[in-house]
Coordinates of C-alpha atoms in Angstrom, one line a residue:
X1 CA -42.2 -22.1 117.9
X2 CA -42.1 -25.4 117.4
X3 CA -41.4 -28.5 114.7
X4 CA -44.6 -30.8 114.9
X5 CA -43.8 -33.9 112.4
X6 CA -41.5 -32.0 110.4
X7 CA -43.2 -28.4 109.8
X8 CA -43.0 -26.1 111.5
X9 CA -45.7 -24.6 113.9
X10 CA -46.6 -21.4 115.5
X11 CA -48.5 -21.1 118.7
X12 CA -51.7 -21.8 118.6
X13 CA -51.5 -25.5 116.6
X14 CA -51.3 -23.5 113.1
X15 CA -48.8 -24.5 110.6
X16 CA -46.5 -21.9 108.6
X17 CA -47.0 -21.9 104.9
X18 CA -44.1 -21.9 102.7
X19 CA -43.1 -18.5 101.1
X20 CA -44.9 -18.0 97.7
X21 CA -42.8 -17.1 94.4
X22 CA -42.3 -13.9 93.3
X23 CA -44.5 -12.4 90.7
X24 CA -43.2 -10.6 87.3
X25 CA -43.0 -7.4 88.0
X26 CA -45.4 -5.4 86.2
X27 CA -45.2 -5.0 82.1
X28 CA -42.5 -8.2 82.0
X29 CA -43.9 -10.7 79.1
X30 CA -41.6 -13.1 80.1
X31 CA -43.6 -16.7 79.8
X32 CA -44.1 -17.4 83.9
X33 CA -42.6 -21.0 83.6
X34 CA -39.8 -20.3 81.4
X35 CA -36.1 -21.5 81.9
X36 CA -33.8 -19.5 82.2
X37 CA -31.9 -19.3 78.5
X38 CA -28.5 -20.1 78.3
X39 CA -25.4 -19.5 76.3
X40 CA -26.1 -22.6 73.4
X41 CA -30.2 -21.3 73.7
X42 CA -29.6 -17.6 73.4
X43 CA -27.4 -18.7 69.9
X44 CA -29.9 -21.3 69.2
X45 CA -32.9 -18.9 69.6
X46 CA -31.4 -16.5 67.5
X47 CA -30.5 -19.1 64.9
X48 CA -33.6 -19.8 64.0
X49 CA -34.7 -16.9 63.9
X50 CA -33.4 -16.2 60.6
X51 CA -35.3 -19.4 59.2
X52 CA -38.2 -18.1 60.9
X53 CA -38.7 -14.6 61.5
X54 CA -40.4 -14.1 65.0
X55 CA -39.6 -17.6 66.8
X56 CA -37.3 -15.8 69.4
X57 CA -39.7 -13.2 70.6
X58 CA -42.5 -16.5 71.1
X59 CA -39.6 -17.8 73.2
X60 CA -39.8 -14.3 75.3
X61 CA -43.1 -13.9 75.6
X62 CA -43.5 -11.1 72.7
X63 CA -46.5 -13.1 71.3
X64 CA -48.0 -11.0 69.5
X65 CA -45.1 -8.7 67.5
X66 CA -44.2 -13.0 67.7
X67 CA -47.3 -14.0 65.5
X68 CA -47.4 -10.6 63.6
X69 CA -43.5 -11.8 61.9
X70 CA -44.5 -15.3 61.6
X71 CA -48.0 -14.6 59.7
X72 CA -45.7 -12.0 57.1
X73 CA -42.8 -14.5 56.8
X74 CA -45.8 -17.4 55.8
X75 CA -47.5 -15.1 53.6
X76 CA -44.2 -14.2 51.5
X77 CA -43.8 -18.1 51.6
X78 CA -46.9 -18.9 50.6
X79 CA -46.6 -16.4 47.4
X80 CA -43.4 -17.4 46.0
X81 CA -45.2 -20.9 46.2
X82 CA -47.8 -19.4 44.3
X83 CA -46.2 -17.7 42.1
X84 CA -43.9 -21.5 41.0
X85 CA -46.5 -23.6 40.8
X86 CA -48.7 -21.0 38.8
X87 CA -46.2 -21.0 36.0
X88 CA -46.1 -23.4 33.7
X89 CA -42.1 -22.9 32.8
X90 CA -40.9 -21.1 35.6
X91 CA -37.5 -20.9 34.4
X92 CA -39.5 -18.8 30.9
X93 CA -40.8 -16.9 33.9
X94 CA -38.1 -15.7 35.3
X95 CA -37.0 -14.3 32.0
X96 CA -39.0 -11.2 32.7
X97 CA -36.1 -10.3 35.4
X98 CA -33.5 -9.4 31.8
X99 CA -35.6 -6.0 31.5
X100 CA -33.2 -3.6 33.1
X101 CA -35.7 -1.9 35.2
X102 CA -36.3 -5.1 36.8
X103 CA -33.1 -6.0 37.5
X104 CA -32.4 -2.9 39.1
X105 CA -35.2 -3.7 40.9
X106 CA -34.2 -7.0 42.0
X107 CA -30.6 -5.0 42.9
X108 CA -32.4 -2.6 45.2
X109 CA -34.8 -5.4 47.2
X110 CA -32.0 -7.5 47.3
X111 CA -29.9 -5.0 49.3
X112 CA -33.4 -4.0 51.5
X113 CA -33.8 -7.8 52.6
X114 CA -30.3 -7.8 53.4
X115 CA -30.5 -5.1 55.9
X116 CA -33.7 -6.2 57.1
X117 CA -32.6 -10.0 57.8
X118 CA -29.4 -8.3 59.4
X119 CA -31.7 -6.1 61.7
X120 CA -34.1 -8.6 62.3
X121 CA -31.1 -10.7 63.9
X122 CA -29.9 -8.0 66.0
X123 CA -33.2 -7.2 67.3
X124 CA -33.7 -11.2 67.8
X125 CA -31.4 -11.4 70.1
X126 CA -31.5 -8.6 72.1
X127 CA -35.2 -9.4 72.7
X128 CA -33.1 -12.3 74.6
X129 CA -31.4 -10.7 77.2
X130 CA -28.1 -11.9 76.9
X131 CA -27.7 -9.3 79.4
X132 CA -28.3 -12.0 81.9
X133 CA -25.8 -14.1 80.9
X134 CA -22.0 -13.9 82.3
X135 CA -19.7 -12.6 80.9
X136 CA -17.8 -15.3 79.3
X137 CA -21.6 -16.1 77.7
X138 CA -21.9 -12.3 76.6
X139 CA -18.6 -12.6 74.7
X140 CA -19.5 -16.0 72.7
X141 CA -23.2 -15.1 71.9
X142 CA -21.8 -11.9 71.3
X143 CA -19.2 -13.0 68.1
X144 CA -21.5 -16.4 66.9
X145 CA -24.9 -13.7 66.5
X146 CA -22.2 -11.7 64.2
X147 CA -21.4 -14.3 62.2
X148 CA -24.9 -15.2 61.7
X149 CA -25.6 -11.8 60.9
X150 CA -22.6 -11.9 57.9
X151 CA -24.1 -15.1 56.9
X152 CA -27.4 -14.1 56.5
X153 CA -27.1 -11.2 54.3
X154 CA -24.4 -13.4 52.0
X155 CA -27.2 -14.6 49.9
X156 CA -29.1 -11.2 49.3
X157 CA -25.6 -9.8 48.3
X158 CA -24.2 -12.9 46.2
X159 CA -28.2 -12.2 44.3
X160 CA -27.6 -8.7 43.7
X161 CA -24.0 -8.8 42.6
X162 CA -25.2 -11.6 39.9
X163 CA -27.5 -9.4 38.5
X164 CA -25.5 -6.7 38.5
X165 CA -22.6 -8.8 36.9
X166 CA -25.5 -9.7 34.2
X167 CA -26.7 -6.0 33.7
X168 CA -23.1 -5.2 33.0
X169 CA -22.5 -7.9 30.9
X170 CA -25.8 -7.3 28.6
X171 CA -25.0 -3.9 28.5
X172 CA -21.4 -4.4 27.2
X173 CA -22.5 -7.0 24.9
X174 CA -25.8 -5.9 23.1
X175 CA -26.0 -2.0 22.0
X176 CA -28.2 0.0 23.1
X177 CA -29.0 2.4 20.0
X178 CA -28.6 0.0 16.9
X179 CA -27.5 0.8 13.7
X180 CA -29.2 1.5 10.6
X181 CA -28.8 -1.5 9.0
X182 CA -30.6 -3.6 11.7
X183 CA -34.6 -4.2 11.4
X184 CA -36.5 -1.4 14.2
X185 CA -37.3 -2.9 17.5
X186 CA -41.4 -3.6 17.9
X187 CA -43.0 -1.2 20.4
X188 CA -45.3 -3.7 21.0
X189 CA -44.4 -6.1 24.4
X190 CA -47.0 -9.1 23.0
X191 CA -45.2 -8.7 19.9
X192 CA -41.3 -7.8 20.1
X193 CA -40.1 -9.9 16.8
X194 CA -42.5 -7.4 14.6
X195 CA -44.9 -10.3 13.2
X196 CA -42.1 -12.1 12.3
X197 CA -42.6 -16.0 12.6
X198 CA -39.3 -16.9 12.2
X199 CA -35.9 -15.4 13.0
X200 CA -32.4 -15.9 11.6
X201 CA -29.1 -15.1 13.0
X202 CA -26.0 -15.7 11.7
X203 CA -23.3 -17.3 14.4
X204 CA -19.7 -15.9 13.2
X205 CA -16.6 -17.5 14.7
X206 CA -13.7 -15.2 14.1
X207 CA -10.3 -16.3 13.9
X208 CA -8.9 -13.1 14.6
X209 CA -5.2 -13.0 16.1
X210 CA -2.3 -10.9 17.1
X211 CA -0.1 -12.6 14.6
X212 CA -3.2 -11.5 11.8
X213 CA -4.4 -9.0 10.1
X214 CA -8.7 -8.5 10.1
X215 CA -11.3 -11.3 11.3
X216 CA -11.4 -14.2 9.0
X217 CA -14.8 -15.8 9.5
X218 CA -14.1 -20.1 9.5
X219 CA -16.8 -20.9 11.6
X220 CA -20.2 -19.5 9.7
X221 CA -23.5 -21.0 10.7
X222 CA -27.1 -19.7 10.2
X223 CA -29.5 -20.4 13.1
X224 CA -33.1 -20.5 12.0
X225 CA -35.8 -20.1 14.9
X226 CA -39.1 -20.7 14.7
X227 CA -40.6 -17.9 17.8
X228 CA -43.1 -20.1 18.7
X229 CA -41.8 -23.8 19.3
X230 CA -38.1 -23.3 19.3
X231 CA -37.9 -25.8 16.8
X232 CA -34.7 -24.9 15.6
X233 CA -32.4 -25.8 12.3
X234 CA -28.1 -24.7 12.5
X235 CA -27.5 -24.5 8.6
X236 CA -23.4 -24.9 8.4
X237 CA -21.4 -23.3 5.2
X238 CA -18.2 -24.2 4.6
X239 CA -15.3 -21.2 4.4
X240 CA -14.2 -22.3 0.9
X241 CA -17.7 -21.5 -0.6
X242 CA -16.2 -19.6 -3.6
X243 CA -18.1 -16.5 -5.6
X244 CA -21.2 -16.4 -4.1
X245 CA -23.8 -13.6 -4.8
X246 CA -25.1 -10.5 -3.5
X247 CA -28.5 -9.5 -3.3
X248 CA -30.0 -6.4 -5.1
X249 CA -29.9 -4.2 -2.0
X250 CA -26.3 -4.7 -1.7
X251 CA -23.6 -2.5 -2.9
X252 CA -21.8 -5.7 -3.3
X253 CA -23.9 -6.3 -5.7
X254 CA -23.4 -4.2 -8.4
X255 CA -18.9 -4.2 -7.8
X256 CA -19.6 -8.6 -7.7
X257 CA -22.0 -9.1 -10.8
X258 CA -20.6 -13.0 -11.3
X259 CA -19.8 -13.6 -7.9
X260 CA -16.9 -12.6 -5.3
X261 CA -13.9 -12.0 -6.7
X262 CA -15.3 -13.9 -9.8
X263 CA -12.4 -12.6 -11.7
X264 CA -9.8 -14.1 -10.1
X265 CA -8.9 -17.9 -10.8
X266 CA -9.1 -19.5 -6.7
X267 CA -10.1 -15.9 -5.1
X268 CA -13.5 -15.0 -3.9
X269 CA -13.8 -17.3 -0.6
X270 CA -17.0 -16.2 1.7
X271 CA -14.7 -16.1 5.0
X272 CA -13.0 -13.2 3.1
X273 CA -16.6 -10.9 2.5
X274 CA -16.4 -10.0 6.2
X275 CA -12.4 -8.0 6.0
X276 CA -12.8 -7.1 1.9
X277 CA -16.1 -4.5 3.3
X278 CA -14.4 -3.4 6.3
X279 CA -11.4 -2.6 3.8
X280 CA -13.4 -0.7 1.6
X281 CA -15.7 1.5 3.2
X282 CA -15.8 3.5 -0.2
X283 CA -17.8 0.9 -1.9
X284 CA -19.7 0.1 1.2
X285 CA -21.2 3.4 2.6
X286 CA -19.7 3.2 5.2
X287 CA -17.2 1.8 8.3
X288 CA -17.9 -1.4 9.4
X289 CA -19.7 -2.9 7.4
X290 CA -18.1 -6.3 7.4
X291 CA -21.4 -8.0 8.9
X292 CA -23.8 -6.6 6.8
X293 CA -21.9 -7.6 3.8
X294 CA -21.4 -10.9 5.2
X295 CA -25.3 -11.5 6.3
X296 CA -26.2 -10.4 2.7
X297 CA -24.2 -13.1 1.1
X298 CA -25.3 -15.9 3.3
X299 CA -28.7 -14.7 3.7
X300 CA -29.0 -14.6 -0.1
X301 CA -27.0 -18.1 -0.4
X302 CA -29.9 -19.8 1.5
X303 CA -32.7 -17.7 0.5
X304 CA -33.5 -16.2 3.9
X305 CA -33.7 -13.1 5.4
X306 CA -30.7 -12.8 8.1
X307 CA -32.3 -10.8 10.6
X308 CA -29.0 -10.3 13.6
X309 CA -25.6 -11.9 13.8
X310 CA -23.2 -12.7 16.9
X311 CA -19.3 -12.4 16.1
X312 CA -17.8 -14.9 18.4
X313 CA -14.2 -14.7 19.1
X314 CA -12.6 -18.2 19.3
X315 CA -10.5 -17.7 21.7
X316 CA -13.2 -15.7 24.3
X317 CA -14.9 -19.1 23.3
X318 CA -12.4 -20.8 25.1
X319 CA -12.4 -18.9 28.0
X320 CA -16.7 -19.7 28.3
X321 CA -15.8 -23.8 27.9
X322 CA -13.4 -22.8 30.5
X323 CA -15.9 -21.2 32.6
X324 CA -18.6 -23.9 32.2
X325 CA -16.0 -26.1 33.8
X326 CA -15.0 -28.0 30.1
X327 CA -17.2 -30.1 27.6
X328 CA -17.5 -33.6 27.4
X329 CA -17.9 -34.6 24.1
X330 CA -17.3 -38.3 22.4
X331 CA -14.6 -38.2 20.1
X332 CA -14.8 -41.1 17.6
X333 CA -11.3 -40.4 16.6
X334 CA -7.9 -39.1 17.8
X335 CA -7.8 -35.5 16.7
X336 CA -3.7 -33.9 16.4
X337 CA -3.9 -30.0 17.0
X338 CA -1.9 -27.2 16.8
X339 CA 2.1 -26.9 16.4
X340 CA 3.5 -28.6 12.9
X341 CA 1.3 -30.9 11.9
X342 CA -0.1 -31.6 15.0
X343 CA 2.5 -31.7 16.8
X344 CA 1.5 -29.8 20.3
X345 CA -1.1 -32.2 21.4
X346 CA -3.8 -35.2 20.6
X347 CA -7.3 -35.3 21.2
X348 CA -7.8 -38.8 22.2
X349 CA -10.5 -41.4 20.5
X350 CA -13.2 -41.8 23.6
X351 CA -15.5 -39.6 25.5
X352 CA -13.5 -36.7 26.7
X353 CA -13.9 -33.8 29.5
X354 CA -12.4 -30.8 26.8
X355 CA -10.8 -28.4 28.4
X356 CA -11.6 -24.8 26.3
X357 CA -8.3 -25.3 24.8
X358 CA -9.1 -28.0 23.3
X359 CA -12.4 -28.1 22.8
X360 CA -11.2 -24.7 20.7
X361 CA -8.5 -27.0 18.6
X362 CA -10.9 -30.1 18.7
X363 CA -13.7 -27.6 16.4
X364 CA -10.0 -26.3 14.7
X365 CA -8.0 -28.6 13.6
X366 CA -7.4 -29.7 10.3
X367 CA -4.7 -32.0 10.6
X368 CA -5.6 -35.5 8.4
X369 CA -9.0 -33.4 8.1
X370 CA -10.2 -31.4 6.0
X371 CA -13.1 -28.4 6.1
X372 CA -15.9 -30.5 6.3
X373 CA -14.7 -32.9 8.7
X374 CA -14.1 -29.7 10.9
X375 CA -17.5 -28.0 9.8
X376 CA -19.0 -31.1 11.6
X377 CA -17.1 -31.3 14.7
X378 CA -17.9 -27.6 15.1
X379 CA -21.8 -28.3 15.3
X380 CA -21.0 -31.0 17.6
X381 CA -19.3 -28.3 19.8
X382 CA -22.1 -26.0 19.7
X383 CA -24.7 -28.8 20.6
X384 CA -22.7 -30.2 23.5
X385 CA -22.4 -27.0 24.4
X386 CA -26.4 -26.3 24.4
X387 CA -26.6 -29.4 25.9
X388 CA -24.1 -29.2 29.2
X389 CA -24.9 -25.2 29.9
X390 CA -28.0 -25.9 31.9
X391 CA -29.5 -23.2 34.3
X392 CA -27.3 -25.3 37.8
X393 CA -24.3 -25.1 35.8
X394 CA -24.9 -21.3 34.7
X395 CA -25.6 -20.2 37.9
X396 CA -23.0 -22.1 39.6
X397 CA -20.2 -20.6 37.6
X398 CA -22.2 -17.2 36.8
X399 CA -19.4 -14.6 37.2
X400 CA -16.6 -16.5 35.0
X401 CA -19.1 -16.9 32.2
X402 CA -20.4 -13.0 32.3
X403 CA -16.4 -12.4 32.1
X404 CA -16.1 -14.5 29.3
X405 CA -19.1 -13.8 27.7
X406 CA -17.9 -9.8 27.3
X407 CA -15.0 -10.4 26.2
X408 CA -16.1 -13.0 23.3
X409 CA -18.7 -11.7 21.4
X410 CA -19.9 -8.6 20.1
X411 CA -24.0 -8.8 18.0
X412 CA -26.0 -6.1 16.4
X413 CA -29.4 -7.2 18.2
X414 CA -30.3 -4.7 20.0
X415 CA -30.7 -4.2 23.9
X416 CA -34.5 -4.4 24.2
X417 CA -34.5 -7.6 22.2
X418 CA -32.4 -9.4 24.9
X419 CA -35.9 -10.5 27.3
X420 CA -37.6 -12.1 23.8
X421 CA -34.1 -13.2 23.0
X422 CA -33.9 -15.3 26.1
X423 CA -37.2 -16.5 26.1
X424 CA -36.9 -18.2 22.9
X425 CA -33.7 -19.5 23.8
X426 CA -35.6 -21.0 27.0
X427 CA -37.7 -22.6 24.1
X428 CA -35.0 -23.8 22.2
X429 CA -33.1 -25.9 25.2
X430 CA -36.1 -28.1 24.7
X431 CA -36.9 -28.0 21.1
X432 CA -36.0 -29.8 18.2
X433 CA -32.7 -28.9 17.0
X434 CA -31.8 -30.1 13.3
X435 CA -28.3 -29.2 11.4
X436 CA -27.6 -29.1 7.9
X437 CA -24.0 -28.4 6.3
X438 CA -23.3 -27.9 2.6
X439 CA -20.8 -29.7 1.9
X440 CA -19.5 -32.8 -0.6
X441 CA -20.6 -34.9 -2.3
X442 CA -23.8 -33.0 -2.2
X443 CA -22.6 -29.6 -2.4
X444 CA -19.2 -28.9 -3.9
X445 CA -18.3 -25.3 -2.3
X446 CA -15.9 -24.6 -5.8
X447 CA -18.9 -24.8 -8.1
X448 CA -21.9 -24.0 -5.8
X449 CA -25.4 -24.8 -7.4
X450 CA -27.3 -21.8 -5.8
X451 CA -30.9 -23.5 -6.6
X452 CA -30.2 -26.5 -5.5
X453 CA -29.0 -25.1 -1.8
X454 CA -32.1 -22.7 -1.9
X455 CA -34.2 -25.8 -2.0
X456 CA -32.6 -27.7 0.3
X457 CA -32.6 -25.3 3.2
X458 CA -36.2 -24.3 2.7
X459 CA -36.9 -27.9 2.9
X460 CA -35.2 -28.3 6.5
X461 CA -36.9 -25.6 7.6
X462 CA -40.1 -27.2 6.2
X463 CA -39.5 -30.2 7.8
X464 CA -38.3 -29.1 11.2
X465 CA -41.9 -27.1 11.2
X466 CA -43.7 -31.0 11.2
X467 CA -44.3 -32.4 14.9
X468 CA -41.6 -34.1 16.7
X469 CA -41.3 -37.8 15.9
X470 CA -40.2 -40.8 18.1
X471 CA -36.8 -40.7 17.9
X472 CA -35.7 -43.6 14.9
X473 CA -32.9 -45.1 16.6
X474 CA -33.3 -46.0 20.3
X475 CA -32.7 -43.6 22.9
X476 CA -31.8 -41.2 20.8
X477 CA -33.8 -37.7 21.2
X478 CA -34.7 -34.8 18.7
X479 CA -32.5 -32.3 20.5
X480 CA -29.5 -32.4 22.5
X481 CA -31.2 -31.3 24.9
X482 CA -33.8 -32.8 27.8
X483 CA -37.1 -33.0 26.8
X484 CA -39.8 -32.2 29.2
X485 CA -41.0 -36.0 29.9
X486 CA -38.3 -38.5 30.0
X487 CA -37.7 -41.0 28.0
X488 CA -36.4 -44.2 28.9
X489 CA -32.9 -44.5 27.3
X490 CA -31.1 -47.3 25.9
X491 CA -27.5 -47.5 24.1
X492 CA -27.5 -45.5 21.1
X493 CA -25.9 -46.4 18.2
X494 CA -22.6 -44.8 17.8
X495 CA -21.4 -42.4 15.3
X496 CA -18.8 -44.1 13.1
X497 CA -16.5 -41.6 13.0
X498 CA -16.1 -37.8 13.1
X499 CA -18.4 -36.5 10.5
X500 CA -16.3 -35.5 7.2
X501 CA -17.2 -35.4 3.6
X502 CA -17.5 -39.1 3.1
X503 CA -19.9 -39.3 5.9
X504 CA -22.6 -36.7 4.6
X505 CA -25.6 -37.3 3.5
X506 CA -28.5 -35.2 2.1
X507 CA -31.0 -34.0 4.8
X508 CA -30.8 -32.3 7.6
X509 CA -30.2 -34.4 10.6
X510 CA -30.2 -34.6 14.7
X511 CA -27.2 -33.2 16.8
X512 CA -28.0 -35.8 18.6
X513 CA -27.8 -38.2 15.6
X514 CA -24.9 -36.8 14.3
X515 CA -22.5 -36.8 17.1
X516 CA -24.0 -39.1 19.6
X517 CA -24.8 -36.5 22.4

C-alpha cells in the first residue's frame, strides 16, 4: 500500500474510503445528529420541562409520547384561557370554589397535580440519560432535579393548604345547623336569599374584656344590601340611643312597653339590650339570646327587617388590620388614646399607616371626643378597610387573616349562605356604598323621634336604589372602592376634620365623601 497525494491507495490504483459512522442500534430514538447532553443541558432539559410538559423527551427523540404531553398541557392552557375570558367577573366566578364540596375538590386535584408534576420530573430526566454523564455530573443533576422537583409541587401544596385553611375557617365561623330564630335557608341555588331583594345584617363590635363582665355592643351598624347591584347603605347608631322599642314579636316587648328601661331616669342604653337578654333567659325563652334581642330593637328602630348579624370582637379586629399589614387612613386630627386621658399614645394629624392597635384606638377613643365623633371615625375604619383588603392583599397574607378571622367573629348566617354571601360582597367592592349615622343636631339619642329616623333611613335606602351619579366634587368616587372603568382623579377636597356632631348633616353621604378615602 501506498500514499498517492495524501490518501491512501491499495493495489490496483483504488483509493480506500474512510470508515462510515456507526448506526443506532436498533429501537434507539435518539435524534441521529444530536450532541451529546451535558451536565448544565441535562438540568436545563429537565427545567423546562416543568413549564412545558414533554420538551425533554423531543430533545431525546421520544416524539411522539413528546407531542402527546405538549398537545394535553396546550389544551389545559387553552381552557383556563377559556374559561377567564368567558367570564365577565372572574373574580364572582371563582366564588363558586366556597361550596365545600368544591373545595374539597380543589384539595384533592391540588394534591393529584402535585404528584403528577413531581413524577413527570422524574420521568423527564431519566428519559435523559444522566447515566452517561460522570460521576461528578450524576451527583449535581442528581440534587438540582430534586430541588426542582420540591419546587414544583410548592405551588399545588401552598393552593391546597389555602383552601383548607379557608374551609376551616368558614366552618369555625358560620354554623352549620342554625337556630330557630334565623330565617330557613332557600333550597333553590338561582335563588338562595328566598325572593328577598334586599338583605340586612347588623355589624356588632363588642367591647368584651377580661377586666369586664358580658359584651357591651359600642360599635352598632346596620348594613343594608341591595342582592342585585351591591349598592350598599351602613346606617350607624350611636350606643347612648336611650329606651328604644321592641317589636310585637318580641318578648321584650311586652316586659319594655315605654321603651328600655323606661323606668329608670338615665338607664335603658341600646349597647346594654345585647347582656340584659343574655341575663335573663327567663324572660327571653331561652340562652343566648342577646342578638336576637338586639336585632329586634335596631331592626324595629329603622323600620327594617334585620335578617343576620356578625359579633365582631375588637380586639380579633386588631389582629385582622394586623394581618392585612395596617390601614392607611387620613387623620384630620391628632387623636390621644388609651391610658389616663390619653396618655399611652397619639394618633398623629396626617395620613397614617395604622397599625391594628391603633387603628382599634383610633375607631376608640373618646378623649376631647365624644360618641359621635367616634361613630364617624368608626365608618371610616370599616371603609378603609373595604377599600385596602383587595383580592392581592388577601391572598398575599391569607393564612394570618383566616387566623384572625376565627378568632374575631362569631354570625348566625348560616353555612350554605357563605357562596351567595361572597358573591354579593364581590358586588359590593364595586358598588355604591352610602353611610348614614343618627346622631346630633339631627337626631338627639336621649329623646329619639322614632318617625322621623324611620323616614330617614327608608329614604337612604331609596336613594342609594337611583343610578350612580358623577361624583359632585372632583375625583371623588361613589364607593371607597375601585370602580370598574377608571376615572381620571384630581385632588379632592379634604375633610375638615374628623367627623363629630358639629359636622353632621342630614342625608346619607359617601365614605368616600366623608373621610376622604
Amino acid at each position: 500500500m501506498r500514499k498517492r497525494d495524501g490518501v491512501d491507495a491499495v493495489p490496483g490504483g483504488r483509493k480506500e474510503r474512510p470508515p462510515r459512522r456507526p448506526r443506532p442500534a436498533p429501537g434507539s430514538r435518539a435524534p441521529r445528529f444530536a450532541k451529546p447532553l451535558t451536565t448544565a443541558s441535562v438540568v436545563g432539559w429537565t427545567a423546562l420541562s416543568a413549564l412545558v410538559p414533554g420538551a425533554a423527551h423531543l430533545r431525546t427523540g421520544h416524539r411522539r409520547t413528546g407531542l402527546v404531553l405538549v398537545s394535553l398541557y396546550a389544551l389545559v392552557l387553552l381552557g383556563v384561557l377559556g374559561f377567564a375570558l368567558t367570564r365577565k367577573d372572574l373574580l364572582a366566578s371563582l366564588t363558586t370554589f366556597t361550596d365545600d364540596g368544591m373545595m374539597v375538590t380543589v384539595i384533592v386535584v391540588a394534591s393529584v397535580l402535585a404528584l403528577a408534576w413531581f413524577a413527570l420530573m422524574v420521568v423527564s430526566y431519566v428519559v435523559l440519560g444522566p447515566n452517561r454523564l460522570n460521576q461528578q455530573g450524576q451527583m449535581v443533576t442528581g440534587i438540582v432535579v430534586g430541588v426542582l422537583c420540591v419546587a414544583v409541587m410548592s405551588p399545588f401544596a401552598l393552593a391546597a393548604s389555602y383552601v383548607q385553611t379557608a374551609q376551616s375557617a368558614i366552618n369555625d365561623i358560620f354554623p352549620s345547623s342554625p337556630d330557630s330564630d334565623t330565617p330557613p335557608v332557600a333550597q333553590n341555588p338561582e335563588d338562595p336569599w328566598g325572593g328577598r331583594t334586599r338583605v340586612n345584617f347588623l355589624l356588632v363590635g363588642g367591647d368584651a374584656a377580661g377586666n369586664r363582665t358580658g359584651v357591651r355592643t359600642d360599635s352598632m351598624n346596620v348594613a343594608s344590601v341591595d342582592i342585585k347591584t351591591g349598592n350598599t347603605v351602613l346606617f350607624s347608631l350611636p350606643r347612648n340611643l336611650q329606651h328604644v322599642r321592641f317589636p310585637p314579636s318580641s318578648p321584650l316587648h311586652k316586659q319594655f312597653p315605654n321603651g328600655f328601661m323606661a323606668e329608670l331616669p338615665n338607664g335603658g342604653l341600646l349597647n346594654e339590650v345585647w347582656q340584659y337578654a343574655n341575663d335573663h333567659p327567663e324572660i327571653m325563652g331561652g340562652k343566648n339570646k342577646g342578638s336576637r334581642a338586639l336585632m329586634d330593637a335596631i331592626g324595629h328602630t329603622l323600620g327594617l327587617k334585620i335578617d343576620y348579624y356578625a359579633l365582631i370582637n375588637m380586639y380579633g379586629f386588631a389582629a385582622l388590620v394586623d394581618a392585612i399589614g395596617g390601614l392607611k387612613i387620613r387623620v384630620e386630627q391628632d387623636v390621644k388614646w388609651g391610658g389616663l386621658y390619653g396618655t399611652a399614645g397619639t394618633i398623629k394629624a396626617g395620613t397614617r399607616k395604622l397599625s391594628g392597635e391603633q387603628a382599634l384606638w383610633y375607631g376608640r377613643s373618646r378623649v376631647n371626643s365624644d360618641d359621635f365623633s367616634r361613630m364617624g371615625r368608626q365608618r371610616c375604619v370599616i371603609g378603609a378597610f373595604a377599600q385596602q383588603a383587595t383580592p392581592t392583599v388577601i391572598l398575599t397574607n391569607f393564612n394570618k387573616i383566616a387566623g384572625a378571622a376565627k378568632r374575631m367573629a362569631s354570625t348566625n348566617i348560616p353555612r350554605p349562605l357563605v357562596q351567595p354571601l361572597v358573591e354579593v360582597a364581590v358586588k359590593v367592592k364595586d358598588a355604591k356604598i352610602t353611610s348614614l349615622q343618627f346622631v346630633p343636631p339631627d337626631f338627639w339619642p336621649g329623646s329619639a323621634d322614632w318617625v322621623k329616623i324611620r323616614q330617614a333611613a327608608k329614604k337612604a335606602i331609596n336613594d342609594s336604589m337611583r343610578p350612580r351619579k358623577q361624583a359632585q366634587t372632583a375625583g371623588v368616587s361613589a364607593s371607597p372602592s375601585v370602580t370598574g372603568a377608571t376615572p381620571t382623579k384630581t385632588s379632592a377636597a379634604a375633610p375638615t376634620q374628623t367627623p363629630t356632631r358639629n359636622s353632621q348633616k342630614s342625608g346619607a353621604k359617601s365614605l368616600d365623601e366623608l373621610c376622604g378615602l
